[in-house]
Tab-separated table of C-alpha atoms and ligand atoms in Angstrom:
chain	number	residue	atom	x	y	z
A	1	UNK	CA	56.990	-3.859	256.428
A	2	UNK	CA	55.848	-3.159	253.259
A	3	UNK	CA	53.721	-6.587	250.892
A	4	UNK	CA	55.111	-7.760	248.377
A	5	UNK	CA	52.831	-8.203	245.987
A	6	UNK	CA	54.279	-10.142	242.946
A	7	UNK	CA	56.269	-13.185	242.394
A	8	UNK	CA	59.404	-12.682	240.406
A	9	UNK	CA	60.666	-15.500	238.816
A	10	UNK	CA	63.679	-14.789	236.142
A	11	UNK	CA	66.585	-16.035	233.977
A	12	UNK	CA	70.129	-14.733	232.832
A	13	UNK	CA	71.193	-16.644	229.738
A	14	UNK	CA	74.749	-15.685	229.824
A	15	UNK	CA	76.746	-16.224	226.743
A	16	UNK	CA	74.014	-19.000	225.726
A	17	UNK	CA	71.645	-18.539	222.924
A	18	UNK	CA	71.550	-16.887	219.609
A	19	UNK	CA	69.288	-13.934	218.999
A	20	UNK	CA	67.241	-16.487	216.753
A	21	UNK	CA	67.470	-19.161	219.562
A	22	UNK	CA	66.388	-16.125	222.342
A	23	UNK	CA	63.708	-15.689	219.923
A	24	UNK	CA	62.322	-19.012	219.848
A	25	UNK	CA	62.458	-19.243	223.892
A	26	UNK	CA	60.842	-16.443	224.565
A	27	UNK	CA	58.151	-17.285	222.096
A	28	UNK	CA	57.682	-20.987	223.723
A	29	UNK	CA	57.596	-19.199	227.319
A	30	UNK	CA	55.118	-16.627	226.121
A	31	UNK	CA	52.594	-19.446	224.720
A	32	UNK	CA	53.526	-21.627	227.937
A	33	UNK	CA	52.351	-19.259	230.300
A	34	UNK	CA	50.149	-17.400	228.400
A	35	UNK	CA	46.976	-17.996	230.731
A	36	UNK	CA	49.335	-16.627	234.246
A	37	UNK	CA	48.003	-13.471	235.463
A	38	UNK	CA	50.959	-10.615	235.050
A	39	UNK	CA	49.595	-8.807	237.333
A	40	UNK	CA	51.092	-10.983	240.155
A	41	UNK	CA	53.743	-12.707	238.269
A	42	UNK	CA	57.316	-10.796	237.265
A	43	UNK	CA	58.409	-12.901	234.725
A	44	UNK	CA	61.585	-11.773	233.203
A	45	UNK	CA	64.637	-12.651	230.992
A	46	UNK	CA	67.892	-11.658	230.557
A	47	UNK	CA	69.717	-12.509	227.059
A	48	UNK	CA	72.634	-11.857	225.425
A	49	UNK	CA	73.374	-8.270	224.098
A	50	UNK	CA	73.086	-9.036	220.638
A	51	UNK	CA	69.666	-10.476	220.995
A	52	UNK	CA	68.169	-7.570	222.714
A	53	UNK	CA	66.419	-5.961	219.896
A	54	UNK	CA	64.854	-9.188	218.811
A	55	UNK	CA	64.223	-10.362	221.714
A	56	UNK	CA	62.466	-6.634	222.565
A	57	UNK	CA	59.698	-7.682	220.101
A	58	UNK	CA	59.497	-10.660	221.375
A	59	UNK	CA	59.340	-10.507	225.217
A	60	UNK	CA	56.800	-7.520	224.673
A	61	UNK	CA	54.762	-10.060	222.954
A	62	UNK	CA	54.923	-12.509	225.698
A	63	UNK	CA	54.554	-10.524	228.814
A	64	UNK	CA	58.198	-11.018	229.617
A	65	UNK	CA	60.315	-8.337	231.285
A	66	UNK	CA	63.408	-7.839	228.842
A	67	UNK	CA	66.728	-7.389	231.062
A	68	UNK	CA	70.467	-6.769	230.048
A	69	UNK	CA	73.603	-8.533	231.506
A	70	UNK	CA	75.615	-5.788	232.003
A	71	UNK	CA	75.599	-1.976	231.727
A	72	UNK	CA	78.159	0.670	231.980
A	73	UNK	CA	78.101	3.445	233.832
A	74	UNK	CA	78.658	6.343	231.569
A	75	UNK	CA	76.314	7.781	228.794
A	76	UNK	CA	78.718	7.557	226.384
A	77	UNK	CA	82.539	8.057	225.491
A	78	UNK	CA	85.628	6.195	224.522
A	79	UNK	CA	84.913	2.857	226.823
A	80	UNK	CA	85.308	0.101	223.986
A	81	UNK	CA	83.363	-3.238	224.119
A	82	UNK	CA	81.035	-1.213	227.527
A	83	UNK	CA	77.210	-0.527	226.334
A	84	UNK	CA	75.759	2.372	227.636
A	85	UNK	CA	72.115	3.215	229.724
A	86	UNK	CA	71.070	5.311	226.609
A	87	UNK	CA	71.438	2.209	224.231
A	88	UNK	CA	70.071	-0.547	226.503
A	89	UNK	CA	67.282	2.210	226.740
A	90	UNK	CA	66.930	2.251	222.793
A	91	UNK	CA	66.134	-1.179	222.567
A	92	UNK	CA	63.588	-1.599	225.354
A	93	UNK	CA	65.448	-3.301	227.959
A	94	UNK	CA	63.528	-2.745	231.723
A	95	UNK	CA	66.112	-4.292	234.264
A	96	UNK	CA	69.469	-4.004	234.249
A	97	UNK	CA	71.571	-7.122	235.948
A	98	UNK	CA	74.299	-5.742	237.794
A	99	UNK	CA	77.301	-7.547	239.768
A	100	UNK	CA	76.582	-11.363	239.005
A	101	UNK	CA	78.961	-13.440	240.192
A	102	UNK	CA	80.708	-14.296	237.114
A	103	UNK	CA	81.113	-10.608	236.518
A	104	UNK	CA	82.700	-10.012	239.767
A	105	UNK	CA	84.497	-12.653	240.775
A	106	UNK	CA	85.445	-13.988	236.991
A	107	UNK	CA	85.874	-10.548	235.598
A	108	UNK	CA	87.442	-8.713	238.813
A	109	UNK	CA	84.484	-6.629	238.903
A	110	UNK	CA	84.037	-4.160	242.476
A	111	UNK	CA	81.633	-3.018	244.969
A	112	UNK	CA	82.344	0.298	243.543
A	113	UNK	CA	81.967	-0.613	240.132
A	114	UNK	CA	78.810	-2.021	241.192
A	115	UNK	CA	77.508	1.305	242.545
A	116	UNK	CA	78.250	2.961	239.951
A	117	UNK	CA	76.547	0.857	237.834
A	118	UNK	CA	73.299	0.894	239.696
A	119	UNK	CA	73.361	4.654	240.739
A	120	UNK	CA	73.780	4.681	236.528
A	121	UNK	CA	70.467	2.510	236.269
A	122	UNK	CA	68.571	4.411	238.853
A	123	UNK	CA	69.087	7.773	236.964
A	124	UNK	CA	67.789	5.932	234.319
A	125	UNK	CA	65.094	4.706	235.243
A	126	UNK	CA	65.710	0.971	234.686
A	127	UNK	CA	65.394	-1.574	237.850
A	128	UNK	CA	68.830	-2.430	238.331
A	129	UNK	CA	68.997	-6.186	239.879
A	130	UNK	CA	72.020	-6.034	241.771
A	131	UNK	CA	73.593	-9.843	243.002
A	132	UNK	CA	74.986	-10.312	246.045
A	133	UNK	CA	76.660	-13.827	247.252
A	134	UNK	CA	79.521	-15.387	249.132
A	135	UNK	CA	82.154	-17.422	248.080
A	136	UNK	CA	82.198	-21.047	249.747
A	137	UNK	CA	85.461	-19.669	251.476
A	138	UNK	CA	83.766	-16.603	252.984
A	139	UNK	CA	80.841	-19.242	253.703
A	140	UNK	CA	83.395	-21.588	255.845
A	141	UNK	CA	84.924	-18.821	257.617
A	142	UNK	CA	81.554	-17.758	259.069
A	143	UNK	CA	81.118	-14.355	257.611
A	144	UNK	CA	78.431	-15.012	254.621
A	145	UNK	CA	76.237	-12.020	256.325
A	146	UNK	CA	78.833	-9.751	256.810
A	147	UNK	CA	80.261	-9.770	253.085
A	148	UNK	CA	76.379	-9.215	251.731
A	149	UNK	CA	76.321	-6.365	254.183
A	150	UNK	CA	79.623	-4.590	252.841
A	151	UNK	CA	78.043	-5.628	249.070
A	152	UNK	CA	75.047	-4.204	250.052
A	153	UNK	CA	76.363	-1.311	251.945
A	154	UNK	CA	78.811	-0.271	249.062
A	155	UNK	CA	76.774	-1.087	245.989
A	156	UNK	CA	73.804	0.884	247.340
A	157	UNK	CA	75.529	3.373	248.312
A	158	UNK	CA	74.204	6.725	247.263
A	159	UNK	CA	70.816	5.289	246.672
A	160	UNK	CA	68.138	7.340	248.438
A	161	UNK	CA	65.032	5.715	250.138
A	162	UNK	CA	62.612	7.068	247.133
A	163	UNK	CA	64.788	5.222	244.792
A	164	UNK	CA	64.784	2.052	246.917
A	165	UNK	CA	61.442	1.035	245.788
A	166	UNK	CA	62.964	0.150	242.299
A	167	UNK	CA	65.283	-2.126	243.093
A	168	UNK	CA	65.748	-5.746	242.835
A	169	UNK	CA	68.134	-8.094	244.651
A	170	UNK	CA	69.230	-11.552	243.704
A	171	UNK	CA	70.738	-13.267	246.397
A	172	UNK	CA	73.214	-15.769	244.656
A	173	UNK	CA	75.592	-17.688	246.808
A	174	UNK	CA	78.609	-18.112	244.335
A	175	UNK	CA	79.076	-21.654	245.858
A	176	UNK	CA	75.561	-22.255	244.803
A	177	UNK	CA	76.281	-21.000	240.994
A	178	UNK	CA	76.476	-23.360	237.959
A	179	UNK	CA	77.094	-27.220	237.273
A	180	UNK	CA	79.417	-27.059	240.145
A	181	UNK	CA	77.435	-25.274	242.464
A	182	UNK	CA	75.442	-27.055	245.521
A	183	UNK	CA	71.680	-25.498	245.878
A	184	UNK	CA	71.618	-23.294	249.379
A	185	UNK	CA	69.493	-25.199	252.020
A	186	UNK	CA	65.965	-23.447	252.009
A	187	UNK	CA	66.831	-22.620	256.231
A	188	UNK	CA	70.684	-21.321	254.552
A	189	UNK	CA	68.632	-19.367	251.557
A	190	UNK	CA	65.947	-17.877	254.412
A	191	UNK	CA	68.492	-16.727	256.994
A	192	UNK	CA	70.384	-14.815	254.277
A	193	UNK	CA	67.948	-13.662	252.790
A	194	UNK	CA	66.485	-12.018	256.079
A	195	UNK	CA	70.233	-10.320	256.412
A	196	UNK	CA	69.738	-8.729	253.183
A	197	UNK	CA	66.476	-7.138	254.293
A	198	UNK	CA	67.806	-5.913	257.722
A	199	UNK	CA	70.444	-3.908	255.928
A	200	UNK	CA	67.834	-2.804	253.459
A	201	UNK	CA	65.437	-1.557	255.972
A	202	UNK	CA	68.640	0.147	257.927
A	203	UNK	CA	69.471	1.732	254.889
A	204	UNK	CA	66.270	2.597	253.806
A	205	UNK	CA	63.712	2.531	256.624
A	206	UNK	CA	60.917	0.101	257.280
A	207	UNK	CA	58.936	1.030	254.200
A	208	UNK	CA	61.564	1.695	251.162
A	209	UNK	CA	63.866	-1.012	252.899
A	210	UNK	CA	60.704	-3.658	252.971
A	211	UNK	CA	59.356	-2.791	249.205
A	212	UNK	CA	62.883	-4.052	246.731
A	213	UNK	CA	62.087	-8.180	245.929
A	214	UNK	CA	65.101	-10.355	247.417
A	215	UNK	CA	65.256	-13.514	244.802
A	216	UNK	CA	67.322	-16.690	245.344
A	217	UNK	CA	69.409	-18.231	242.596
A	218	UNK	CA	71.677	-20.940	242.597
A	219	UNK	CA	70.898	-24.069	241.137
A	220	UNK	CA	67.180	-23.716	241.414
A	221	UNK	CA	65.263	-26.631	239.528
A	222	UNK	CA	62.100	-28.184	239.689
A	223	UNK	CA	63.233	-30.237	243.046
A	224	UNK	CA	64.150	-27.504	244.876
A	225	UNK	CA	62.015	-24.314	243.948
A	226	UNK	CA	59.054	-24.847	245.590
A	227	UNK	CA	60.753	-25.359	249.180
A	228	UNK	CA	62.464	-22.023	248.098
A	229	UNK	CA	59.470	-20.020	247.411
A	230	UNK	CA	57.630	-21.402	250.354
A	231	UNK	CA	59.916	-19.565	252.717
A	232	UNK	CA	58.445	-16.736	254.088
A	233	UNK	CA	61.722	-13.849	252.799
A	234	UNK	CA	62.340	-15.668	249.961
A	235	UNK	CA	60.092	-13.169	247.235
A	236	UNK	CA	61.126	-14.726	243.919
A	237	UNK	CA	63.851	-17.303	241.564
A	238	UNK	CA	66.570	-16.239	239.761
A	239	UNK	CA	67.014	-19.438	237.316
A	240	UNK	CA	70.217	-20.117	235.520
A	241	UNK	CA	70.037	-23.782	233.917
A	242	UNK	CA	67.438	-25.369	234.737
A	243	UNK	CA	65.190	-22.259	232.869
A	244	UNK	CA	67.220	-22.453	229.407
A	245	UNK	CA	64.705	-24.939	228.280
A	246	UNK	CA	61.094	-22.916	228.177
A	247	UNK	CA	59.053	-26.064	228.794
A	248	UNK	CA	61.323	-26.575	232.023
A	249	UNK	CA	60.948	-23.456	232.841
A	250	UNK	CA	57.241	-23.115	232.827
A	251	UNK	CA	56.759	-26.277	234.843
A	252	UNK	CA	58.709	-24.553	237.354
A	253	UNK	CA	56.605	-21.396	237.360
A	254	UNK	CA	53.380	-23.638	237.820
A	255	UNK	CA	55.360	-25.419	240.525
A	256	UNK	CA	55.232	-22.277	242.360
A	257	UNK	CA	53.039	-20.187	241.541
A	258	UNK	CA	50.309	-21.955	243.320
A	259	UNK	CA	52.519	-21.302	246.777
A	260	UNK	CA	52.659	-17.805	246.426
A	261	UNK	CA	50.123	-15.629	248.424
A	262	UNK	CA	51.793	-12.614	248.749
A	263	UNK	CA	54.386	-11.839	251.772
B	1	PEP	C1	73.226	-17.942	237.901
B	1	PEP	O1	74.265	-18.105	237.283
B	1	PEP	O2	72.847	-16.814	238.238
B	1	PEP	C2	72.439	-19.116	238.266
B	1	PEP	C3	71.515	-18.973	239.161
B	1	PEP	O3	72.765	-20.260	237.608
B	1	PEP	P1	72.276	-21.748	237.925
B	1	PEP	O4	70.801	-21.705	238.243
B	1	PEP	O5	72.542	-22.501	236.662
B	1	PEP	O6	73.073	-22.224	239.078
């Protein structure tokens, strides 16, 4: 199985934060963790749309991977409110979110639609960071693996094993998801997160299947993140709250960073 040799640690603001107020964070998080090597640290942030090309300048600045919420799947034509691959590419953006919970289950999003997104981001040439989860009902019934398995088998479908290596998935339990949401067990997190990677490496083979980062998120804070990171198929955070505030946010990062020796 291929090492992974990075942490990645991340946040999606979601429909928080100005482009003024993205601004500011990623300035804070840039001087915070200014002296952490990048070389072994992914750090990354997702804003809003409309603070993209601020926050381009700004993340460049910092070290800070830029990411986009959303993306649709065409290069352009008559899709109003969609934002296409060419103009996320415009303003610097590197990964490309695709299928987070709120997206699919709040916005009726698909499997398919998922695909097509991250086929979309493959072609060009962003990391798409698909999410997988789910739901506390599919949780109770006893079929969490199987439902990241058809996610999995559906939204990569069509990827080849050469563009395998470029992916990112966040495994986010939508019963773990938001003020409401109960943090995943770090056993609950691990065993999941080793069904992800058995249906990578079946779809991909040993090498291409063992190189895309599987990152937890659902109500990670400071309690919880280092028992996260500790486990050995856990490769990286994916921080909704408890990042928003960039002081919070680096403590967490120098929680863990310290744990990670490379898997
Ligand atoms: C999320 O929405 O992807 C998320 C992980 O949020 P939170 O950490 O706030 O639960």
């Amino acid at each position: 199985m291929a090492r992974l040799d990075k942490l990645y640690i991340g946040t999606n603001t979601k429909m928080y934060k100005t482009g003024a107020q993205t601004a500011a964070f990623l300035d804070r998080l840039g001087q915070n963790t200014a002296d952490l090597a990048r070389e072994a640290l992914e750090l990354f942030v997702i804003p809003s749309f409309t603070s993209l090309e601020t926050a381009a300048r700004h993340a460049a600045a910092a070290g800070i991977s830029l990411g986009a919420q959303n993306m649709g799947w065409e290069d352009e034509g008559p899709f109003t409110g969609e934002i296409s691959p060419l103009m996320l590419k415009e303003v610097g953006v590197k990964v490309v979110e695709i299928g987070h919970s709120e997206r699919r289950h709040g916005l009726g999003e698909t499997d398919e639609q998922e695909n097509l997104k991250t086929r979309c981001a493959l072609r060009h040439g962003f990391t798409p960071l698909l999410c997988v989860g789910e739901t506390g009902d599919q949780k109770e019934a006893g079929i969490s693996d199987e439902i990241l398995r058809i996610q999995l088998k559906i939204g990569l479908r069509g990827v080849t094993a050469e563009q395998a290596g470029g992916l990112w998935i966040a495994y986010e339990p939508v019963w773990a998801i938001g003020a409401s949401g109960v943090p995943a067990s770090r056993e609950y997190a691990e065993e999941r997160h080793q069904a992800i990677r058995r249906v990578l490496v079946e779809l991909f083979g040993e090498d291409a299947g063992g190189a895309a980062p599987i990152l937890y998120g659902g109500s990670v804070n400071r309690q919880n993140a280092p028992e996260l990171i500790a486990m050995p198929a856990v490769d990286g955070l994916f921080i909704g709250r408890a990042a928003w505030d960039a002081d919070n946010f680096n403590r967490i990062i120098r929680d863990v960073v310290p744990l990670w020796k490379g898997k």
